[in-house]
XYZ file of C-alpha atoms in Angstrom:
751
model
C -115.522 210.844 -21.058
C -116.440 209.140 -24.329
C -118.016 211.604 -26.739
C -120.585 210.646 -29.390
C -120.640 206.997 -28.286
C -124.292 206.395 -29.204
C -123.803 208.004 -32.607
C -120.651 205.985 -33.345
C -122.226 202.702 -32.212
C -125.230 203.441 -34.428
C -122.947 204.055 -37.419
C -121.016 200.832 -36.785
C -124.212 198.796 -36.382
C -125.411 199.776 -39.859
C -122.044 199.977 -41.654
C -121.662 196.312 -42.756
C -125.076 196.235 -44.401
C -124.597 199.677 -45.915
C -121.246 198.793 -47.495
C -122.655 195.511 -48.793
C -125.416 197.486 -50.524
C -122.838 199.848 -52.013
C -120.680 197.004 -53.354
C -123.708 195.251 -54.820
C -124.769 198.438 -56.558
C -121.327 199.424 -57.845
C -120.336 195.836 -58.632
C -116.710 196.186 -57.566
C -114.390 196.114 -54.555
C -113.966 199.382 -52.671
C -111.079 201.455 -51.436
C -111.355 202.730 -47.861
C -112.002 206.217 -49.223
C -115.000 204.955 -51.167
C -116.380 203.026 -48.209
C -116.486 206.169 -46.095
C -117.655 208.546 -48.820
C -120.412 206.328 -50.191
C -121.629 205.403 -46.713
C -121.995 209.141 -45.982
C -123.976 210.058 -49.087
C -126.803 212.428 -48.259
C -130.152 210.642 -48.125
C -131.328 212.547 -51.215
C -128.261 211.510 -53.217
C -128.667 208.483 -55.526
C -126.301 205.556 -55.059
C -124.330 205.213 -58.279
C -120.784 205.230 -59.637
C -119.781 208.881 -59.352
C -117.016 210.107 -61.641
C -113.930 211.037 -59.670
C -112.670 214.558 -60.208
C -115.860 215.554 -62.016
C -119.171 214.882 -60.247
C -120.339 217.083 -57.405
C -121.880 214.987 -54.650
C -123.803 215.816 -51.461
C -122.702 214.220 -48.194
C -123.860 214.138 -44.573
C -120.845 214.490 -42.248
C -121.027 213.219 -38.662
C -119.580 216.274 -36.946
C -118.029 219.744 -37.258
C -114.917 221.188 -35.562
C -113.934 224.873 -35.494
C -110.934 226.731 -34.121
C -111.372 230.119 -32.473
C -110.045 232.239 -35.338
C -112.315 230.721 -37.994
C -115.184 229.954 -35.595
C -115.922 233.640 -35.167
C -117.005 234.106 -38.763
C -118.641 230.666 -38.906
C -120.751 231.388 -35.832
C -121.630 234.876 -37.046
C -123.001 233.201 -40.167
C -124.739 230.502 -38.108
C -126.563 233.248 -36.199
C -128.045 234.368 -39.532
C -129.110 230.853 -40.549
C -132.341 230.673 -38.591
C -131.236 227.593 -36.625
C -131.877 227.235 -32.893
C -129.379 224.427 -32.330
C -126.784 222.597 -34.430
C -127.916 219.545 -36.381
C -124.723 217.532 -35.799
C -122.231 217.390 -32.896
C -119.940 220.414 -33.144
C -117.074 221.905 -31.156
C -115.109 225.147 -30.841
C -111.436 225.059 -29.805
C -109.568 228.127 -28.500
C -106.043 227.595 -29.811
C -105.189 230.256 -32.397
C -105.430 233.495 -30.431
C -102.783 232.700 -27.805
C -99.530 234.474 -28.594
C -96.249 232.792 -27.712
C -93.972 235.284 -25.983
C -92.709 234.491 -22.487
C -93.967 231.035 -21.479
C -97.198 229.107 -21.000
C -98.636 230.629 -17.813
C -98.118 234.367 -18.484
C -98.957 233.996 -22.181
C -102.225 232.241 -21.376
C -103.105 234.910 -18.803
C -102.442 237.624 -21.378
C -104.570 235.846 -23.983
C -107.514 235.525 -21.607
C -107.431 239.267 -20.958
C -106.812 240.508 -24.504
C -109.268 238.057 -26.091
C -111.932 238.032 -23.390
C -114.559 239.616 -25.650
C -113.991 236.969 -28.323
C -113.826 234.049 -25.887
C -117.048 235.208 -24.225
C -118.749 235.464 -27.621
C -117.590 232.006 -28.711
C -118.567 230.481 -25.378
C -122.015 232.089 -25.347
C -122.834 231.184 -28.942
C -121.587 227.638 -28.317
C -123.833 227.309 -25.281
C -126.811 228.767 -27.133
C -126.513 226.498 -30.163
C -125.480 223.284 -28.397
C -121.785 223.362 -29.339
C -119.023 221.876 -27.171
C -116.475 224.493 -26.092
C -112.787 223.859 -25.382
C -111.276 226.674 -23.333
C -108.010 228.513 -24.022
C -105.177 226.233 -22.933
C -107.114 223.021 -23.627
C -104.964 222.387 -26.676
C -104.654 222.578 -30.430
C -107.884 221.673 -32.220
C -106.518 218.716 -34.190
C -104.760 217.106 -31.237
C -107.874 217.523 -29.069
C -110.062 216.090 -31.830
C -107.687 213.136 -32.213
C -107.818 212.436 -28.475
C -111.577 212.787 -28.115
C -113.608 212.707 -31.322
C -111.794 211.039 -34.219
C -113.165 207.576 -34.948
C -112.522 205.079 -37.769
C -115.011 205.264 -40.615
C -116.458 208.610 -39.574
C -116.731 211.818 -41.595
C -115.971 215.257 -40.202
C -115.469 218.723 -41.612
C -113.452 221.397 -39.840
C -112.802 225.074 -40.388
C -109.065 224.593 -40.584
C -106.972 223.208 -43.416
C -105.271 220.654 -41.151
C -108.517 218.953 -40.175
C -107.243 215.852 -42.110
C -105.104 215.111 -39.030
C -107.983 212.815 -37.953
C -107.297 210.653 -41.019
C -104.623 208.999 -38.893
C -107.527 207.411 -37.013
C -109.216 206.320 -40.250
C -111.664 209.246 -40.294
C -112.573 211.151 -43.453
C -111.747 214.615 -42.080
C -111.825 217.549 -44.489
C -110.864 221.204 -44.101
C -113.504 223.700 -45.223
C -114.556 227.312 -44.896
C -117.021 228.555 -42.306
C -119.925 228.684 -44.757
C -119.540 224.948 -45.392
C -119.538 224.351 -41.636
C -122.736 226.392 -41.314
C -124.403 224.214 -43.963
C -123.663 221.073 -41.958
C -124.511 222.617 -38.579
C -127.790 223.802 -40.115
C -128.682 220.292 -41.267
C -128.057 220.945 -44.948
C -126.219 218.517 -47.245
C -122.547 219.290 -47.771
C -121.225 219.361 -51.313
C -117.849 218.066 -52.490
C -116.460 217.160 -55.868
C -115.967 213.394 -55.801
C -112.208 213.217 -55.253
C -109.692 211.165 -57.125
C -107.757 208.699 -54.982
C -103.971 208.575 -54.760
C -102.806 205.290 -53.258
C -99.564 205.463 -51.288
C -98.175 202.004 -50.597
C -95.942 201.784 -47.557
C -93.568 198.847 -47.245
C -90.979 198.009 -44.628
C -90.536 199.684 -41.250
C -88.981 202.933 -40.024
C -85.801 202.762 -37.992
C -83.150 204.988 -36.484
C -83.649 208.703 -36.949
C -86.448 208.296 -39.507
C -89.970 209.150 -38.325
C -93.519 209.335 -39.708
C -92.904 213.006 -40.496
C -90.309 211.967 -43.066
C -92.941 210.026 -45.010
C -95.007 213.126 -45.707
C -91.931 215.330 -46.213
C -90.777 212.939 -48.929
C -94.269 212.711 -50.419
C -94.521 216.510 -50.546
C -91.442 216.538 -52.741
C -93.055 213.988 -55.061
C -96.501 215.569 -55.339
C -95.576 219.279 -54.912
C -97.932 221.782 -53.307
C -100.756 221.117 -55.761
C -100.233 217.478 -56.746
C -102.935 216.282 -54.389
C -105.585 218.805 -55.390
C -109.081 217.278 -55.569
C -107.705 213.938 -54.405
C -107.715 211.836 -51.254
C -104.387 210.287 -50.326
C -105.084 206.775 -49.073
C -102.235 204.884 -47.440
C -102.121 201.098 -47.663
C -99.631 198.243 -47.455
C -97.983 196.393 -44.617
C -95.988 199.470 -43.616
C -99.118 201.214 -42.338
C -99.507 198.824 -39.416
C -95.997 199.638 -38.155
C -96.819 203.307 -37.535
C -98.318 204.707 -34.347
C -101.746 206.309 -34.483
C -100.344 209.767 -33.759
C -97.610 209.217 -36.352
C -100.313 208.538 -38.913
C -102.032 211.706 -37.768
C -98.836 213.652 -38.487
C -98.745 212.284 -42.030
C -102.400 213.044 -42.712
C -102.104 216.498 -41.162
C -99.436 217.654 -43.576
C -101.260 216.211 -46.575
C -102.843 219.662 -46.686
C -99.475 220.923 -47.959
C -99.875 219.008 -51.218
C -103.423 220.274 -51.703
C -105.125 216.959 -50.894
C -108.805 216.950 -50.001
C -107.796 214.730 -47.092
C -105.593 211.750 -46.236
C -106.571 208.425 -44.746
C -105.119 205.364 -43.006
C -106.896 202.036 -42.432
C -107.981 201.055 -38.940
C -105.592 198.583 -37.275
C -104.250 197.411 -33.948
C -102.277 200.633 -33.405
C -105.480 202.624 -33.862
C -107.267 200.422 -31.332
C -104.402 200.827 -28.849
C -104.697 204.614 -29.055
C -108.477 204.549 -28.631
C -108.071 202.402 -25.530
C -105.305 204.636 -24.133
C -107.512 207.722 -24.550
C -110.454 206.166 -22.709
C -112.439 204.923 -25.683
C -112.247 201.142 -25.235
C -115.863 200.686 -26.309
C -115.140 202.388 -29.647
C -112.005 200.272 -30.152
C -113.990 197.086 -29.473
C -116.835 198.049 -31.820
C -114.425 199.055 -34.604
C -112.391 195.853 -34.248
C -115.556 193.775 -34.670
C -116.151 195.330 -38.122
C -112.508 195.910 -39.076
C -112.959 194.646 -42.654
C -115.290 197.574 -43.324
C -112.706 200.046 -42.000
C -109.975 198.933 -44.398
C -109.745 198.736 -48.191
C -111.002 195.487 -49.680
C -108.348 192.771 -50.118
C -108.727 192.946 -53.908
C -107.766 196.622 -53.775
C -104.595 195.928 -51.811
C -103.719 193.015 -54.127
C -104.242 194.992 -57.363
C -104.029 198.678 -56.396
C -103.409 199.785 -59.981
C -107.006 198.812 -60.789
C -108.567 200.967 -58.076
C -106.397 204.032 -57.429
C -105.905 206.910 -59.857
C -102.203 207.037 -59.046
C -99.896 204.851 -56.990
C -96.775 205.960 -55.127
C -94.637 203.491 -53.205
C -92.393 204.385 -50.273
C -90.051 201.826 -48.724
C -89.791 202.717 -45.041
C -86.661 200.570 -44.674
C -84.792 202.985 -46.921
C -86.383 206.251 -45.815
C -83.884 208.845 -44.636
C -84.806 211.830 -42.454
C -85.782 214.864 -44.516
C -85.755 218.633 -44.171
C -88.058 220.734 -46.353
C -87.843 224.418 -47.205
C -87.405 227.283 -47.106
C -90.534 229.250 -48.101
C -92.431 226.245 -49.472
C -93.207 222.887 -47.826
C -92.445 220.785 -50.913
C -88.746 221.659 -51.313
C -87.399 218.403 -49.938
C -83.835 217.377 -49.064
C -82.616 214.242 -47.368
C -80.519 214.970 -44.307
C -77.378 213.862 -46.132
C -78.107 216.328 -48.956
C -79.247 219.229 -46.836
C -75.940 220.559 -45.491
C -74.525 220.823 -49.010
C -77.659 222.630 -50.211
C -77.435 225.134 -47.352
C -73.922 226.105 -48.398
C -74.566 226.101 -52.146
C -77.717 228.205 -51.874
C -76.345 230.553 -49.260
C -78.991 229.893 -46.632
C -78.026 231.254 -43.177
C -76.197 228.282 -41.653
C -76.544 229.239 -37.997
C -79.755 227.802 -36.599
C -81.209 230.499 -34.372
C -84.354 228.756 -33.134
C -85.633 225.198 -32.977
C -89.376 224.862 -32.473
C -91.254 221.671 -31.598
C -95.021 221.439 -31.510
C -97.977 222.509 -33.671
C -100.923 220.320 -34.597
C -98.530 218.261 -36.729
C -96.009 217.060 -34.152
C -97.020 217.641 -30.545
C -98.010 214.169 -29.369
C -96.595 212.299 -26.396
C -94.531 210.173 -28.799
C -93.103 213.272 -30.498
C -92.092 214.843 -27.200
C -90.497 211.674 -25.819
C -88.390 211.044 -28.929
C -87.146 214.640 -28.980
C -86.542 214.565 -25.214
C -84.378 211.450 -25.570
C -82.057 213.441 -27.831
C -82.008 216.401 -25.457
C -81.256 214.110 -22.519
C -78.135 212.851 -24.284
C -76.857 216.383 -24.710
C -77.267 217.169 -21.024
C -75.743 213.875 -19.871
C -72.714 214.452 -22.102
C -72.146 218.083 -21.140
C -73.241 219.552 -24.456
C -75.036 222.898 -24.326
C -77.944 223.619 -26.645
C -76.786 226.421 -28.925
C -80.128 227.492 -30.433
C -83.115 229.041 -28.757
C -85.505 226.172 -28.059
C -89.323 226.406 -27.903
C -91.850 223.642 -27.152
C -95.635 223.759 -27.670
C -97.472 220.690 -26.267
C -100.496 219.655 -28.320
C -103.072 219.435 -25.550
C -103.492 219.772 -21.813
C -103.672 215.986 -21.615
C -100.323 215.636 -23.404
C -98.797 218.486 -21.387
C -99.970 217.171 -18.029
C -98.824 213.627 -18.810
C -95.458 214.810 -20.161
C -94.934 216.948 -17.057
C -95.812 214.011 -14.784
C -93.326 211.780 -16.606
C -90.465 214.292 -16.473
C -90.440 214.953 -20.214
C -90.995 218.706 -19.904
C -88.294 218.863 -17.238
C -85.861 217.291 -19.710
C -86.489 220.144 -22.131
C -86.365 222.838 -19.473
C -83.076 221.469 -18.120
C -81.321 222.530 -21.343
C -82.988 225.948 -21.502
C -86.079 225.186 -23.578
C -89.169 227.290 -22.980
C -92.507 225.509 -22.653
C -95.206 227.573 -24.325
C -98.988 227.248 -24.027
C -100.917 224.324 -25.488
C -101.689 226.288 -28.621
C -100.653 226.920 -32.223
C -98.299 229.764 -31.363
C -95.386 230.326 -33.766
C -96.774 227.860 -36.327
C -99.468 230.364 -37.352
C -97.537 233.553 -36.704
C -98.636 233.943 -33.083
C -95.071 234.475 -31.966
C -93.816 237.673 -30.392
C -90.230 237.096 -31.405
C -87.772 239.542 -29.897
C -85.323 240.925 -32.447
C -83.402 244.164 -32.913
C -83.323 243.541 -36.674
C -86.780 242.252 -37.633
C -85.948 241.907 -41.346
C -82.540 240.254 -41.097
C -81.836 236.940 -42.851
C -81.876 234.039 -40.400
C -82.805 230.361 -40.195
C -85.207 228.485 -37.948
C -86.135 224.788 -37.922
C -89.614 223.633 -36.926
C -91.680 220.485 -36.618
C -94.584 222.430 -38.130
C -96.336 221.865 -41.465
C -96.136 225.141 -43.333
C -93.286 227.559 -43.968
C -94.428 230.358 -46.249
C -92.449 233.603 -46.086
C -93.384 235.785 -43.077
C -95.648 233.055 -41.681
C -93.952 232.397 -38.349
C -92.538 235.742 -37.271
C -93.486 238.301 -39.941
C -89.910 238.489 -41.259
C -89.727 237.843 -45.025
C -86.082 236.825 -44.594
C -86.629 234.148 -41.986
C -85.718 230.894 -43.700
C -88.067 228.358 -42.145
C -87.265 224.678 -42.579
C -89.480 221.748 -41.579
C -88.430 218.401 -40.114
C -89.335 215.932 -37.375
C -89.130 216.825 -33.653
C -86.068 214.627 -33.130
C -84.175 216.303 -35.989
C -85.199 219.733 -34.662
C -83.785 218.729 -31.281
C -80.496 217.472 -32.749
C -79.882 220.534 -34.909
C -80.925 222.918 -32.123
C -78.286 221.304 -29.920
C -75.658 221.843 -32.617
C -76.958 225.291 -33.599
C -75.943 224.470 -37.145
C -78.122 223.599 -40.148
C -75.287 221.592 -41.640
C -75.045 219.210 -38.694
C -76.077 215.650 -39.561
C -76.695 213.573 -36.404
C -76.487 210.348 -38.430
C -72.818 210.936 -39.245
C -71.448 213.995 -37.413
C -70.176 214.475 -33.872
C -70.322 217.269 -31.304
C -67.697 218.483 -28.864
C -68.685 218.939 -25.211
C -67.396 221.353 -22.587
C -64.459 219.051 -21.808
C -63.381 218.749 -25.420
C -64.744 215.206 -25.762
C -66.207 214.105 -29.074
C -69.810 212.927 -28.735
C -72.074 211.258 -31.278
C -75.794 211.426 -30.596
C -77.503 208.061 -30.482
C -80.742 207.252 -32.249
C -83.833 208.723 -30.567
C -86.097 206.557 -28.455
C -89.632 207.244 -27.357
C -92.987 205.866 -26.346
C -95.955 205.672 -28.682
C -98.219 205.780 -25.621
C -97.433 206.773 -22.015
C -96.316 203.694 -20.028
C -98.339 204.965 -17.042
C -101.292 205.983 -19.192
C -102.586 209.460 -20.001
C -103.714 211.713 -17.187
C -105.158 215.209 -16.868
C -106.810 217.245 -14.110
C -108.809 219.673 -16.241
C -108.927 218.926 -19.962
C -110.629 222.290 -20.584
C -114.003 221.134 -21.929
C -117.223 223.037 -21.300
C -120.416 221.231 -22.265
C -123.234 223.331 -23.757
C -126.458 224.000 -21.899
C -129.252 221.495 -22.388
C -131.403 224.365 -23.631
C -129.658 227.576 -24.632
C -132.638 229.273 -26.244
C -132.811 231.948 -23.546
C -129.208 233.067 -24.036
C -128.939 236.446 -25.733
C -125.877 237.166 -27.870
C -124.819 240.785 -27.638
C -122.107 242.466 -29.684
C -121.024 245.994 -28.864
C -121.569 248.148 -31.991
C -118.288 249.896 -31.163
C -116.284 246.697 -30.865
C -113.019 246.470 -32.770
C -113.027 242.662 -32.588
C -116.576 241.579 -33.469
C -119.113 242.795 -36.006
C -122.508 241.440 -36.991
C -122.657 240.333 -40.618
C -124.825 241.999 -43.214
C -125.928 239.777 -46.136
C -123.989 240.320 -49.344
C -126.064 241.805 -52.188
C -127.566 239.497 -54.795
C -126.457 239.588 -58.435
C -128.376 242.228 -60.397
C -128.914 239.950 -63.385
C -126.605 241.926 -65.683
C -123.211 241.321 -67.280
C -120.258 242.629 -65.266
C -118.853 245.611 -67.129
C -116.424 248.412 -66.391
C -114.574 246.494 -63.703
C -111.157 247.761 -62.639
C -108.047 245.650 -62.227
C -107.210 245.737 -58.526
C -104.002 243.698 -58.647
C -102.298 241.202 -60.916
C -100.288 239.011 -58.581
C -97.050 237.288 -59.463
C -95.837 233.926 -58.200
C -97.111 232.160 -55.088
C -100.228 233.735 -53.610
C -101.372 231.746 -50.599
C -104.081 232.561 -48.092
C -101.273 234.048 -45.986
C -100.647 236.515 -48.798
C -104.374 237.215 -49.234
C -105.279 237.510 -45.530
C -102.329 237.381 -43.159
C -102.559 235.730 -39.751
C -100.272 236.831 -36.904
C -101.410 240.139 -35.416
C -104.407 240.208 -37.769
C -105.979 237.267 -35.969
C -107.526 239.695 -33.503
C -109.860 240.951 -36.253
C -111.148 237.568 -37.448
C -114.630 238.402 -36.119
C -114.735 241.899 -37.641
C -114.983 241.781 -41.414
C -114.514 245.516 -41.956
C -111.358 245.772 -39.865
C -109.688 242.618 -41.136
C -110.329 243.671 -44.724
C -107.494 246.150 -44.243
C -105.084 243.230 -44.687
C -106.543 242.047 -48.002
C -103.771 240.982 -50.385
C -101.146 243.108 -48.653
C -98.681 240.230 -48.942
C -99.272 239.580 -52.654
C -96.568 240.625 -55.129
C -97.718 243.070 -57.805
C -96.654 241.642 -61.181
C -96.100 245.130 -62.588
C -93.656 246.518 -60.018
C -92.533 243.508 -57.959
C -93.723 245.167 -54.752
C -96.205 244.150 -52.088
C -99.182 246.308 -51.116
C -98.459 248.800 -53.879
C -100.923 249.055 -56.778
C -101.647 251.685 -59.394
C -104.621 253.975 -59.085
C -105.270 254.774 -62.785
C -107.358 257.782 -61.822
C -104.404 259.610 -60.246
C -101.358 257.728 -61.521
C -100.247 257.194 -57.926
C -99.537 253.915 -56.151
C -101.506 253.038 -53.030
C -102.295 250.074 -50.806
C -104.398 247.231 -52.167
C -107.159 247.597 -49.532
C -107.054 251.367 -49.970
C -107.636 251.149 -53.715
C -110.342 248.513 -53.236
C -112.151 250.749 -50.759
C -111.893 253.687 -53.174
C -113.424 251.627 -55.987
C -116.134 250.363 -53.635
C -117.056 253.921 -52.622
C -117.344 254.774 -56.326
C -119.494 251.641 -56.873
C -116.848 250.185 -59.190
C -116.298 246.453 -59.014
C -112.766 245.117 -59.292
C -110.847 242.041 -60.427
C -107.897 240.109 -59.011
C -105.696 238.223 -61.488
C -103.256 235.564 -60.273
C -101.131 232.575 -61.231
C -101.062 228.915 -60.157
C -102.648 227.323 -57.070
C -104.157 230.598 -55.908
C -105.337 230.342 -52.293
C -102.933 227.549 -51.349
C -102.707 226.880 -47.636
C -105.245 227.558 -44.941
C -109.008 227.099 -45.097
C -109.087 230.812 -44.257
C -112.561 231.960 -45.240
C -111.573 235.578 -44.695
C -109.436 235.359 -47.832
C -112.713 235.036 -49.735
C -114.922 237.261 -47.574
C -112.587 240.263 -47.606
C -112.558 240.634 -51.411
C -116.332 240.102 -51.429
C -116.772 242.802 -48.782
C -114.542 245.241 -50.702
C -116.547 244.737 -53.930
C -114.075 242.516 -55.758
C -116.281 240.709 -58.265
C -113.913 238.269 -59.948
C -110.837 236.223 -59.088
C -109.226 235.130 -62.382
C -106.336 232.683 -62.092
C -104.301 230.005 -63.829
C -105.450 227.483 -61.185
C -107.058 227.391 -57.732
C -106.393 225.543 -54.511
C -109.475 223.465 -53.713
C -110.654 224.949 -50.421
C -110.215 228.520 -51.559
C -112.134 228.023 -54.791
C -115.040 226.622 -52.759
C -114.836 229.497 -50.277
C -115.085 232.026 -53.116
C -118.133 230.284 -54.529
C -119.786 230.173 -51.113
C -119.470 233.957 -50.803
C -121.093 234.602 -54.179
C -117.931 235.516 -56.067
C -116.836 234.524 -59.546
C -113.873 232.138 -59.416
C -112.659 231.872 -63.008
C -109.709 230.160 -64.692
C -107.830 231.090 -67.848
C -108.725 228.655 -70.630
C -105.309 229.538 -72.085
C -102.823 230.374 -69.337
C -100.919 232.608 -71.752
C -103.824 235.068 -71.591
C -102.541 236.061 -68.146
C -99.880 238.088 -69.964
C -102.514 240.145 -71.806
C -103.772 241.819 -68.644
C -102.401 245.350 -68.287
C -102.067 247.477 -65.186
C -104.695 250.082 -66.088
C -107.233 247.825 -67.832
C -110.981 247.995 -67.499
C -112.560 244.557 -67.651
C -115.889 243.102 -68.787
C -117.157 239.617 -67.944
C -119.609 238.445 -70.580
C -121.920 235.442 -70.691
C -123.349 235.709 -67.178
C -126.897 236.159 -68.435
C -126.565 232.590 -69.712
C -124.418 231.315 -66.837
C -124.696 227.524 -66.968
C -122.548 224.569 -65.843
C -119.751 223.720 -68.280
C -120.256 226.790 -70.476
C -117.303 229.155 -70.736
C -117.513 232.868 -70.042
C -115.670 235.601 -71.904
C -113.268 238.202 -70.546
C -112.898 241.440 -72.470
C -109.938 243.672 -71.654
C -110.359 247.357 -72.478
C -106.858 248.818 -72.673
C -106.082 252.480 -72.095
C -104.826 252.849 -75.700
C -108.369 251.941 -76.895
C -107.337 248.473 -78.062
C -109.035 245.375 -76.695
C -108.293 241.745 -76.000
C -110.894 239.052 -75.588
C -110.536 235.437 -74.460
C -112.472 232.551 -72.930
C -112.322 231.619 -69.272
C -113.530 228.420 -67.642
C -115.313 227.704 -64.385
C -116.353 224.694 -62.314
C -119.745 225.953 -61.092
C -122.598 223.486 -60.949
C -126.205 224.672 -60.868
C -126.397 224.928 -57.072
C -123.219 227.038 -57.037
C -124.592 229.261 -59.798
C -127.624 229.762 -57.580
C -125.275 230.863 -54.781
C -123.761 233.434 -57.123
C -127.173 234.726 -58.157
C -128.399 234.926 -54.547
C -125.258 236.734 -53.438
C -123.890 233.885 -51.302
C -124.618 230.317 -50.291
C -126.027 231.586 -46.990
C -128.434 233.879 -48.842
C -129.542 230.951 -50.989
C -130.036 228.769 -47.896
C -132.166 231.438 -46.209
C -134.384 231.594 -49.283
């Protein structure tokens, strides 16, 4: 079926006139980013030239998407909003709670039993509030959105950091926290700092072993994990039209790894082909008729330096396959460099597992290109040496790939087909091992590779590449194997060189599926009663956070001073903790247990100054909370990098952490903290980080005159009776200050 057709046709009917008005007002050509953003300004927002990277602007997105792990908290907040039905089309996708262990069928059966309480809750709330519900096994949220909802020129927010996947279809799709989603579902304007725009010019055409994944792997090395913060990455140039729609989705998906607000491709013939193939011919036709409004203006493409804040050029003719990692997605090596790096750095050379799938690379094209490599191995008598795991992106992709013999190709060499779900990419992987902490290497087609993320082992060296490179190296079982130059020896002693992968952008016989897994909401769900067992370990009704008492924050205790990378995986781990995503009290027991204490180099070990003993971070936070003592977290650069994980903000709020003080924030996490009524502060002088001692008491001064642009003051009270005082900055506007004063954005909305 075609979703949202009337809404999309209405948007397209008014878009030419709307963009003409915008251009007349701004008196300049527009990038594609600007066309979508300005055409989605909230009706109360004046049309003017907003300053990129500075002005906060209110928008009206077209839809909301939520995955099952984050949807729990979002829907619990929606229940407190006073709404009877959602104001914009919204969906819930059950993809995160399915653990990969044996194979698709038994794993899905296990998930339905172990998560029944959560699935029932999500399904009932969805029905009550008019939200579309995609059942367990339907597929990964971003692949399902791409197949069914993504449309050129639209604007969507999603409670997952890889929501930008839909940018491959020319949609402004942005990852947010659940509180932001509640705002939009409740019909409120959605606030975003007007992003800067990084223009990435693509020239030439990919060939051989190079794939769309290599474009974003290379770009991650250029921008680093925070180089795209508060910016949209807009791709342009003749190279864009050579890439498949799903390939563009892969590139936009992993833009989250450089901190970008989102990424975006112009609408073109490849986009139209994909819309037609997925049953949306009417949308393809309507978009084609207004194509000039779904691309940057010609003047922008001709003189990009006049319209983008930064320009990066990538020649696809010269692009070599890349492998990124370990432990960070921006450590990039070309394939020809990688083998040498493995040996020089002492990374485990044996490749134990190759994993293909995730929201990043689980399309039909991805599977067919990887399968073509696998087929060569079988035909030439070469055994696959690594364990091999495949996660299809959706039931539609899985069913079509099974029909066309693609899954059989993988299974014929010993690969295991897992459920259409996130699985190992997010730590939902029950990996069998007699030595769970041993050093080892795995290669994935995923997007993120933080320590412990996939299997909980801090010594698993996770590397990221394209599906075809994963397939080639899994066959060899060796990280130093380069399929472009090296050969393999088969069972007969013959030397075999793998040929370049081949695949299909779209299924030659078309897509097919028996049951896509969609459940439409009731026409009127007002009579549905949502019940949560008070004794449940999985779900818990939310109590509003307390409002600010109007006083300065004094006598706060240092909870932890973290050292180095502190991502949302460090702040609120996924994996086995996913089962508590709807129970704030229980999941708060994982707060910051992965963060490294700057004073002792250990994780989950912090000083209790009252006893002199070391204890867990959540344990100390709960002790302070019981004593009505607020606490402070101090951290370094890009704090909160990674997922849109709202729990990483809600857990500290719940455990009475008052302030997060850092050298710099990741965008989504800073917003999440503000939404929950916390103080997200930044060192004015990063060197002041070194002044914070392990047993300090801390005052935050200036809150009684808390205003936009005005610095606050931190006062450190050391145990030796000396003090340090320094300025800290913030990015709160007046509305966000009101959230702080009310105790949260939801509290302010209810007022």
